[in-house]
Amino acid sequence: MVFTKECFRLRSSSFRLDRAVTMVNVPKTRRTYCKKCKRHQLHKVTQYKKGKDSLYAQGKRRYDRKQSGYGGQTKPIFRKKKIVLRLECVEPNCRAKRMVPIKRCKHFELGGDKKRKGQVIQF
C-alpha cells in the first residue's frame, strides 16, 4: 500500500477530531484498598482543590515585588495541572483520606453519564 501526503493529512485530521471530544469521566464511588482498614472498601471520590494562597508567604511577596512597575509578565504562568482525586473511605469508623493523581486532561467530569455506543455527543 502506498501512502501519499494527502492520505497522511486526512488521517491526522480525523485523529485530532477524535481527541477533541474525549473527556475523562470518573465515577463518584470507587472500590479500592484502604490502608487504615487494610482491605478493599468503597471510597467516595471528589476532586482535590487547592486552598487559598497566603498573601504574606515569601514567594508571593517576592513575586508581587517582581511584577510591580513596568515590564509585563515576568514569570511563566503554569497551565498544565494534573487532576488529583481525593478518595475518602466510607467506613464510619475509618474515614481515611488519600490523594491519587491522574493524567492531564482538557475536560474532567465526576459522575457523569456513561458513554453509549451510537449516540451523538452534545455539549
Short mmCIF file of C-alpha atoms in Angstrom, two decimals:
data_model
loop_
_atom_site.label_atom_id
_atom_site.label_comp_id
_atom_site.label_asym_id
_atom_site.label_seq_id
_atom_site.Cartn_x
_atom_site.Cartn_y
_atom_site.Cartn_z
CA MET A 1 0.00 0.00 0.00
CA VAL A 2 1.36 3.41 -1.00
CA PHE A 3 0.87 6.34 1.39
CA THR A 4 0.66 9.83 -0.05
CA LYS A 5 0.87 13.18 1.72
CA GLU A 6 -2.89 13.64 1.29
CA CYS A 7 -3.56 10.28 2.96
CA PHE A 8 -1.47 11.30 5.99
CA ARG A 9 -3.23 14.68 6.15
CA LEU A 10 -6.66 13.01 6.21
CA ARG A 11 -5.62 10.51 8.88
CA SER A 12 -4.10 13.15 11.17
CA SER A 13 -7.10 15.49 10.91
CA SER A 14 -9.56 12.72 11.84
CA PHE A 15 -7.31 11.79 14.79
CA ARG A 16 -7.39 15.38 16.04
CA LEU A 17 -11.19 15.46 15.87
CA ASP A 18 -11.46 12.26 17.93
CA ARG A 19 -9.13 13.64 20.63
CA ALA A 20 -11.01 16.95 20.83
CA VAL A 21 -14.29 15.40 22.01
CA THR A 22 -12.90 12.88 24.51
CA MET A 23 -13.19 13.72 28.19
CA VAL A 24 -12.29 11.97 31.42
CA ASN A 25 -15.39 10.72 33.24
CA VAL A 26 -14.76 9.31 36.75
CA PRO A 27 -17.47 7.60 38.87
CA LYS A 28 -18.30 9.17 42.27
CA THR A 29 -17.53 5.95 44.16
CA ARG A 30 -14.63 3.51 43.77
CA ARG A 31 -13.88 0.19 45.47
CA THR A 32 -10.18 0.29 46.29
CA TYR A 33 -7.67 -0.60 49.01
CA CYS A 34 -7.81 1.34 52.31
CA LYS A 35 -4.50 1.47 54.21
CA LYS A 36 -6.22 2.06 57.56
CA CYS A 37 -8.78 -0.78 57.22
CA LYS A 38 -6.18 -2.99 55.49
CA ARG A 39 -8.76 -4.23 52.98
CA HIS A 40 -10.72 -3.11 49.93
CA GLN A 41 -13.53 -0.70 50.80
CA LEU A 42 -15.86 1.63 48.97
CA HIS A 43 -14.35 5.13 48.66
CA LYS A 44 -16.09 8.43 47.91
CA VAL A 45 -14.30 10.26 45.07
CA THR A 46 -14.04 14.06 44.91
CA GLN A 47 -11.75 16.41 43.02
CA TYR A 48 -8.93 17.98 45.05
CA LYS A 49 -8.94 21.78 45.14
CA LYS A 50 -6.01 23.80 46.43
CA GLY A 51 -6.52 26.15 49.36
CA LYS A 52 -6.44 29.93 49.23
CA ASP A 53 -2.93 31.36 48.71
CA SER A 54 -1.43 33.36 51.57
CA LEU A 55 -0.66 36.97 50.61
CA TYR A 56 2.27 37.10 53.02
CA ALA A 57 4.19 33.94 52.03
CA GLN A 58 7.78 34.71 50.98
CA GLY A 59 7.30 33.53 47.39
CA LYS A 60 4.14 35.63 46.92
CA ARG A 61 5.85 38.75 48.33
CA ARG A 62 8.84 38.21 46.03
CA TYR A 63 6.56 37.62 43.01
CA ASP A 64 4.46 40.74 43.71
CA ARG A 65 7.63 42.85 44.05
CA LYS A 66 8.96 41.50 40.75
CA GLN A 67 5.63 42.06 38.97
CA SER A 68 5.22 45.68 40.11
CA GLY A 69 6.16 48.52 37.77
CA TYR A 70 6.70 48.29 34.02
CA GLY A 71 7.68 45.21 32.09
CA GLY A 72 4.67 42.89 31.84
CA GLN A 73 4.57 39.26 32.98
CA THR A 74 7.93 38.27 34.48
CA LYS A 75 7.48 34.55 35.22
CA PRO A 76 5.81 31.77 33.21
CA ILE A 77 2.18 31.03 34.13
CA PHE A 78 1.66 27.30 34.83
CA ARG A 79 -1.11 25.81 32.64
CA LYS A 80 -0.56 22.04 32.75
CA LYS A 81 -2.07 20.97 36.10
CA LYS A 82 -2.73 17.29 36.65
CA ILE A 83 -6.12 16.25 38.05
CA VAL A 84 -5.92 14.89 41.62
CA LEU A 85 -8.67 12.65 43.02
CA ARG A 86 -9.40 12.73 46.76
CA LEU A 87 -10.53 9.29 47.97
CA GLU A 88 -12.34 9.03 51.30
CA CYS A 89 -13.21 5.66 52.87
CA VAL A 90 -16.95 5.39 53.55
CA GLU A 91 -16.49 3.10 56.59
CA PRO A 92 -17.92 5.11 59.56
CA ASN A 93 -15.03 4.32 61.94
CA CYS A 94 -12.30 4.89 59.34
CA ARG A 95 -12.88 7.91 57.04
CA ALA A 96 -9.23 7.73 55.86
CA LYS A 97 -8.43 10.11 53.01
CA ARG A 98 -5.80 9.84 50.29
CA MET A 99 -4.88 11.64 47.07
CA VAL A 100 -4.48 9.90 43.73
CA PRO A 101 -3.12 11.88 40.75
CA ILE A 102 -4.35 11.05 37.25
CA LYS A 103 -3.07 12.30 33.90
CA ARG A 104 -3.61 15.78 32.49
CA CYS A 105 -6.83 16.30 30.57
CA LYS A 106 -8.73 19.15 28.94
CA HIS A 107 -12.19 18.10 30.18
CA PHE A 108 -12.80 16.37 33.52
CA GLU A 109 -16.19 15.13 34.71
CA LEU A 110 -17.10 13.50 38.02
CA GLY A 111 -20.03 11.07 37.99
CA GLY A 112 -21.28 11.95 34.51
CA ASP A 113 -23.45 9.79 32.26
CA LYS A 114 -21.72 6.74 30.81
CA LYS A 115 -20.98 6.89 27.08
CA ARG A 116 -23.16 4.57 25.00
CA LYS A 117 -22.46 3.23 21.52
CA GLY A 118 -24.05 5.02 18.58
CA GLN A 119 -25.15 8.17 20.42
CA VAL A 120 -24.33 11.71 19.32
CA ILE A 121 -22.29 13.78 21.81
CA GLN A 122 -23.95 17.08 22.75
CA PHE A 123 -22.29 19.99 24.50
#
